[in-house]
Amino acid sequence: MTSPASFLTTSSEPEQLTPDDQQLTALKEHVATGLSRPQKTLSSMYFYDDEGSRLFQQIMALPEYYPTRTEFGLLTQHQAALATALRPAAAQEQFFLIELGAGDGLKTKILLRHLLETDAVFTYVPVDISGAVLDGLAASLREELPELRVEPIVADYSAALQLMATRPGRKVVLFLGSNIGNFSPDDRQAFLQTLAGPLSANDRLLIGFDLQKDPRFIRAAYDDNQGVTAAFNLNLLTRLNRELGANFDLTHWQHYTDYDPLAGTVRSFLVSTRAQAVHVAALQQTFDFRAWETIHTENSYKFTAPQIEALAAEAGLRVTEFFTDSHEYFADVVLRLA
């Protein structure tokens, strides 16, 4: 681990932090702040180290976890109508399909294949802050869809959208999955406004929303019988042990989740099963936990159609198409500037 003192230098040139150093510094600051609050919190963004990513792949295959397979089926069922709603009216007009946080591109490939089969003239622009993620996606696309034009952008979402706004032609921005549901209400609205800012009247957004449904069905998706989601949540503590020299004893922690159908919110927690003190070496701090005290790790919001329309309107957008599955579990929503 790098101590703060090691950043001091006698050189006249300031030492440049590597991306890994910057990420470690951000993690330390986040943990120091989050574990000092009356309601201790850690962000779900830190779930995804290598082991967390592996566990999430397992979660997506669980029988209880409906969002991924439901959206996959939805995109398969409505691929032709979706393509019509997203592409320009002129068949040979060039456009850009910009995906924020593309991951492995499994669901997106449904649309990509259909657009290629219907001779659409477009370039696929996956965006991620991880170059390694984009390299893996680009390699799989070269193998599976060699005729596809791909221009990966390693950047945060806002910078990528500002860059693409200068390019001629329609921009279609994809934000699939239920990722919009992981934002707090204020952050969600700010994010939608960030997406809307660089758009022109000709551009489109396609955003995935998990819909409100049977509360028991939703809760089971976040607390599966095999305990994979519990392992995923607890892995966050393992990461802090490894990267920050913390001494969380996982035998005295458990995963808990609930769903509030009034607010449409799944909340996930790590629960201390006894009074304990946890030392974080990288911070030179010790944090005390009462028996049954919680660390709040994630919110996942579920929506109704009227809520989605209201969110869009507040961000200066309007819904033009609303695609859902036969059970109305999930929706992929096309939006444009109001």
Coordinates of C-alpha atoms in Angstrom, one line a residue:
M1 CA 0.0 0.0 0.0
T2 CA 1.1 3.6 -0.7
S3 CA 1.2 5.9 2.3
P4 CA 0.4 9.6 1.9
A5 CA 4.0 10.4 2.8
S6 CA 5.3 8.7 -0.3
F7 CA 3.6 11.3 -2.4
L8 CA 6.2 13.9 -1.2
T9 CA 9.1 14.5 -3.5
T10 CA 12.2 16.7 -3.6
S11 CA 11.9 17.1 -7.3
S12 CA 10.8 20.4 -8.8
E13 CA 8.3 18.5 -10.9
P14 CA 5.2 17.2 -9.0
E15 CA 4.8 13.4 -8.9
Q16 CA 2.1 12.2 -11.3
L17 CA -0.3 9.6 -9.8
T18 CA -0.9 6.6 -11.9
P19 CA -4.6 5.6 -12.6
D20 CA -4.2 2.8 -10.0
D21 CA -2.9 5.3 -7.4
Q22 CA -5.8 7.6 -8.2
Q23 CA -8.4 4.8 -7.8
L24 CA -6.8 3.8 -4.5
T25 CA -6.9 7.4 -3.2
A26 CA -10.6 7.7 -4.2
L27 CA -11.4 4.4 -2.4
K28 CA -9.6 5.5 0.8
E29 CA -11.5 8.9 0.8
H30 CA -14.8 7.2 0.2
V31 CA -14.3 4.6 3.0
A32 CA -13.1 7.2 5.4
T33 CA -16.2 9.4 4.7
G34 CA -18.7 6.5 4.4
L35 CA -17.8 4.7 7.6
S36 CA -17.8 7.9 9.6
R37 CA -21.4 8.7 9.0
P38 CA -24.2 8.0 11.5
Q39 CA -25.6 5.6 8.9
K40 CA -22.5 4.0 7.5
T41 CA -22.4 3.7 3.8
L42 CA -20.3 2.2 1.0
S43 CA -21.0 2.7 -2.6
S44 CA -22.1 -0.1 -4.9
M45 CA -19.6 1.2 -7.5
Y46 CA -16.9 -0.7 -5.5
F47 CA -18.6 -4.1 -5.8
Y48 CA -16.9 -4.7 -9.1
D49 CA -13.3 -5.9 -8.5
D50 CA -12.4 -9.1 -10.4
E51 CA -14.2 -11.4 -7.9
G52 CA -17.2 -9.1 -7.7
S53 CA -17.5 -9.1 -11.5
R54 CA -17.3 -12.9 -11.5
L55 CA -20.0 -13.1 -8.9
F56 CA -22.3 -10.7 -10.8
Q57 CA -22.0 -12.9 -13.8
Q58 CA -23.3 -15.7 -11.6
I59 CA -26.1 -13.5 -10.3
M60 CA -27.3 -12.8 -13.8
A61 CA -27.8 -16.5 -14.5
L62 CA -29.8 -17.2 -11.3
P63 CA -33.4 -18.2 -11.6
E64 CA -34.5 -15.4 -9.2
Y65 CA -32.6 -12.6 -11.1
Y66 CA -35.1 -11.6 -13.7
P67 CA -33.8 -8.2 -15.1
T68 CA -31.1 -9.5 -17.4
R69 CA -33.0 -12.3 -19.1
T70 CA -36.2 -10.2 -19.2
E71 CA -34.4 -7.3 -21.1
F72 CA -32.7 -9.8 -23.3
G73 CA -36.1 -11.3 -24.3
L74 CA -37.6 -7.8 -24.7
L75 CA -34.8 -6.7 -27.1
T76 CA -35.2 -9.9 -29.0
Q77 CA -39.0 -9.6 -29.3
H78 CA -39.0 -5.9 -30.2
Q79 CA -35.7 -5.6 -32.2
A80 CA -37.3 -4.5 -35.4
A81 CA -39.5 -1.9 -33.8
L82 CA -36.7 -0.6 -31.7
A83 CA -34.4 -0.3 -34.7
T84 CA -37.1 1.7 -36.5
A85 CA -37.5 4.0 -33.5
L86 CA -33.8 4.6 -33.2
R87 CA -32.4 4.9 -36.7
P88 CA -32.9 7.9 -39.0
A89 CA -35.9 7.8 -41.4
A90 CA -33.6 8.0 -44.4
A91 CA -32.3 4.4 -44.9
Q92 CA -28.8 5.3 -45.9
E93 CA -28.3 8.2 -43.4
Q94 CA -25.2 7.7 -41.2
F95 CA -25.7 7.5 -37.4
F96 CA -23.8 6.6 -34.3
L97 CA -24.9 4.1 -31.7
I98 CA -23.3 5.2 -28.4
E99 CA -23.4 2.8 -25.5
L100 CA -22.6 3.9 -22.0
G101 CA -21.1 1.1 -19.9
A102 CA -21.4 -1.6 -22.6
G103 CA -19.9 -4.4 -20.6
D104 CA -19.8 -7.6 -22.6
G105 CA -22.3 -6.2 -25.1
L106 CA -24.4 -9.4 -24.9
K107 CA -27.8 -7.6 -25.1
T108 CA -26.6 -4.9 -27.4
K109 CA -25.5 -7.5 -30.0
I110 CA -29.2 -8.2 -30.6
L111 CA -29.7 -4.7 -32.0
L112 CA -26.3 -4.6 -33.7
R113 CA -27.0 -7.8 -35.6
H114 CA -30.5 -6.6 -36.7
L115 CA -29.2 -3.2 -37.8
L116 CA -26.4 -4.9 -39.9
E117 CA -28.9 -7.3 -41.4
T118 CA -31.1 -4.4 -42.5
D119 CA -28.2 -2.5 -44.0
A120 CA -28.2 0.4 -41.6
V121 CA -25.3 2.7 -42.0
F122 CA -23.9 3.3 -38.5
T123 CA -20.9 3.2 -36.2
Y124 CA -21.0 1.5 -32.8
V125 CA -19.3 3.6 -30.1
P126 CA -19.0 1.8 -26.8
V127 CA -17.9 4.0 -23.9
D128 CA -16.2 3.0 -20.7
I129 CA -13.6 4.3 -18.3
S130 CA -11.8 1.0 -18.5
G131 CA -9.7 0.4 -21.6
A132 CA -9.4 -3.3 -20.8
V133 CA -13.2 -3.7 -20.8
L134 CA -13.4 -2.0 -24.2
D135 CA -10.5 -4.1 -25.6
G136 CA -12.4 -7.3 -24.6
L137 CA -15.6 -6.1 -26.2
A138 CA -13.9 -4.9 -29.4
A139 CA -12.2 -8.3 -29.7
S140 CA -15.4 -10.2 -29.4
L141 CA -17.1 -7.9 -31.9
R142 CA -14.3 -8.4 -34.4
E143 CA -14.9 -12.2 -34.1
E144 CA -18.7 -12.2 -34.1
L145 CA -19.6 -9.1 -36.3
P146 CA -16.5 -8.4 -38.4
E147 CA -18.4 -6.1 -40.7
L148 CA -19.4 -3.8 -37.8
R149 CA -17.7 -0.4 -37.6
V150 CA -16.5 0.1 -34.0
E151 CA -15.0 3.3 -32.4
P152 CA -14.4 2.6 -28.6
I153 CA -14.0 5.7 -26.4
V154 CA -12.2 5.5 -23.1
A155 CA -13.7 8.3 -21.1
D156 CA -16.4 9.2 -18.6
Y157 CA -19.9 9.4 -20.0
S158 CA -20.1 13.2 -20.0
A159 CA -16.8 13.7 -21.9
A160 CA -17.7 11.1 -24.5
L161 CA -21.1 12.6 -25.2
Q162 CA -19.6 16.1 -25.5
L163 CA -17.1 14.7 -28.0
M164 CA -19.7 12.8 -30.0
A165 CA -22.0 15.9 -30.2
T166 CA -19.5 17.5 -32.6
R167 CA -19.9 14.6 -35.1
P168 CA -22.5 15.0 -37.9
G169 CA -25.5 12.7 -38.0
R170 CA -27.9 11.3 -35.5
K171 CA -26.6 10.1 -32.1
V172 CA -28.4 7.2 -30.4
V173 CA -27.4 6.9 -26.8
L174 CA -27.9 3.5 -25.1
F175 CA -28.0 3.0 -21.3
L176 CA -29.4 -0.5 -21.0
G177 CA -29.8 -2.8 -18.0
S178 CA -31.4 -1.4 -14.8
N179 CA -28.4 0.9 -14.1
I180 CA -30.6 4.0 -13.9
G181 CA -32.2 2.5 -10.9
N182 CA -28.9 2.6 -8.9
F183 CA -28.8 6.4 -8.8
S184 CA -30.3 8.3 -5.9
P185 CA -33.2 10.5 -7.0
D186 CA -31.1 13.7 -7.1
D187 CA -28.2 12.0 -8.9
R188 CA -30.6 10.3 -11.3
Q189 CA -32.1 13.7 -12.4
A190 CA -28.6 15.2 -12.7
F191 CA -27.5 12.2 -14.8
L192 CA -30.5 12.5 -17.2
Q193 CA -29.8 16.2 -17.6
T194 CA -26.2 15.4 -18.4
L195 CA -27.4 12.9 -21.1
A196 CA -29.9 15.4 -22.5
G197 CA -27.4 18.4 -22.5
P198 CA -25.4 17.5 -25.7
L199 CA -28.4 16.1 -27.6
S200 CA -30.0 17.7 -30.7
A201 CA -33.6 17.3 -31.7
N202 CA -32.5 14.6 -34.1
D203 CA -30.9 12.4 -31.4
R204 CA -32.4 9.6 -29.3
L205 CA -31.9 8.0 -26.0
L206 CA -32.7 4.3 -25.1
I207 CA -32.8 3.7 -21.4
G208 CA -33.7 0.5 -19.5
F209 CA -36.0 0.8 -16.4
D210 CA -36.9 -2.0 -14.0
L211 CA -40.7 -1.8 -13.3
Q212 CA -42.6 -2.1 -10.1
K213 CA -44.2 -5.5 -9.7
D214 CA -44.9 -8.2 -7.0
P215 CA -42.7 -7.1 -4.0
R216 CA -41.8 -10.7 -3.1
F217 CA -40.6 -11.4 -6.7
I218 CA -38.4 -8.3 -6.6
R219 CA -37.0 -9.1 -3.2
A220 CA -36.0 -12.6 -4.2
A221 CA -33.9 -11.2 -7.0
Y222 CA -31.7 -9.5 -4.5
D223 CA -31.5 -12.3 -1.9
D224 CA -31.3 -15.6 -3.8
N225 CA -31.5 -19.1 -2.2
Q226 CA -28.0 -20.0 -3.3
G227 CA -26.4 -17.1 -1.5
V228 CA -24.6 -15.7 -4.5
T229 CA -25.9 -12.1 -3.9
A230 CA -24.8 -12.4 -0.3
A231 CA -21.3 -13.4 -1.4
F232 CA -21.4 -10.5 -3.9
N233 CA -22.2 -8.0 -1.1
L234 CA -19.8 -9.4 1.4
N235 CA -17.0 -9.4 -1.2
L236 CA -16.9 -5.6 -0.8
L237 CA -15.4 -6.2 2.7
T238 CA -12.9 -8.7 1.3
R239 CA -11.8 -6.0 -1.2
L240 CA -11.3 -3.5 1.7
N241 CA -9.3 -6.1 3.5
R242 CA -7.1 -6.6 0.5
E243 CA -6.7 -3.1 -0.8
L244 CA -6.8 -1.0 2.4
G245 CA -5.4 -3.5 4.9
A246 CA -8.8 -3.6 6.8
N247 CA -9.5 -6.5 9.2
F248 CA -13.2 -7.2 8.6
D249 CA -14.0 -10.7 9.9
L250 CA -16.6 -11.9 7.4
T251 CA -17.8 -14.6 9.9
H252 CA -19.4 -11.7 11.8
W253 CA -21.1 -10.0 8.9
Q254 CA -24.2 -10.9 6.9
H255 CA -26.1 -9.7 3.9
Y256 CA -29.6 -8.2 4.3
T257 CA -31.9 -6.7 1.7
D258 CA -35.5 -5.4 1.8
Y259 CA -37.9 -3.9 -0.7
D260 CA -40.2 -1.0 0.0
P261 CA -43.1 -1.1 -2.4
L262 CA -44.3 2.4 -1.5
A263 CA -41.0 4.0 -2.5
G264 CA -40.2 1.3 -5.1
T265 CA -36.8 0.8 -3.5
V266 CA -34.6 -2.2 -2.9
R267 CA -32.1 -1.5 -0.2
S268 CA -29.1 -3.7 0.5
F269 CA -27.0 -3.7 3.7
L270 CA -24.1 -5.4 5.4
V271 CA -25.0 -6.2 9.0
S272 CA -22.6 -6.5 11.9
T273 CA -23.7 -9.5 13.9
R274 CA -21.8 -8.4 17.1
A275 CA -20.2 -5.4 18.6
Q276 CA -16.8 -5.0 17.0
A277 CA -14.0 -2.6 16.0
V278 CA -12.5 -2.7 12.5
H279 CA -9.1 -1.2 11.8
V280 CA -8.3 0.1 8.3
A281 CA -4.5 0.3 8.1
A282 CA -4.4 2.5 5.0
L283 CA -6.4 5.1 6.8
Q284 CA -4.8 4.6 10.2
Q285 CA -8.4 4.6 11.6
T286 CA -10.5 2.2 13.6
F287 CA -14.3 2.1 13.1
D288 CA -16.6 0.8 15.9
F289 CA -19.8 -1.1 15.0
R290 CA -22.7 -1.9 17.4
A291 CA -24.3 -5.4 17.3
W292 CA -26.7 -5.3 14.3
E293 CA -25.5 -2.0 13.0
T294 CA -25.6 -1.8 9.2
I295 CA -23.6 -0.5 6.3
H296 CA -25.9 0.6 3.5
T297 CA -24.3 -0.6 0.2
E298 CA -26.9 -0.2 -2.5
N299 CA -30.3 1.1 -3.6
S300 CA -32.1 -0.2 -6.6
Y301 CA -35.2 1.8 -7.6
K302 CA -38.1 0.4 -9.5
F303 CA -40.4 2.6 -11.6
T304 CA -43.9 3.0 -13.1
A305 CA -44.7 4.4 -16.5
P306 CA -46.0 7.7 -15.1
Q307 CA -42.8 8.1 -13.0
I308 CA -40.7 7.6 -16.1
E309 CA -42.6 10.2 -18.1
A310 CA -42.2 12.7 -15.2
L311 CA -38.5 12.0 -14.8
A312 CA -38.1 12.6 -18.6
A313 CA -40.0 15.8 -18.5
E314 CA -38.0 17.2 -15.6
A315 CA -34.8 16.6 -17.6
G316 CA -36.2 18.3 -20.7
L317 CA -37.0 14.9 -22.5
R318 CA -40.1 13.2 -23.6
V319 CA -41.0 9.5 -24.1
T320 CA -41.6 8.6 -27.7
E321 CA -41.7 4.7 -27.4
F322 CA -42.2 2.4 -24.5
F323 CA -41.3 -1.2 -25.0
T324 CA -42.0 -3.8 -22.4
D325 CA -42.1 -7.6 -22.0
S326 CA -45.3 -9.7 -21.8
H327 CA -45.2 -9.6 -17.9
E328 CA -44.4 -5.9 -17.8
Y329 CA -41.4 -6.6 -15.6
F330 CA -39.0 -4.3 -17.5
A331 CA -39.1 -1.5 -20.0
D332 CA -36.7 -0.1 -22.6
V333 CA -37.8 3.5 -23.3
V334 CA -36.9 5.7 -26.2
L335 CA -36.6 9.4 -25.4
R336 CA -35.9 12.6 -27.3
L337 CA -35.6 16.3 -26.4
A338 CA -39.0 17.7 -25.5

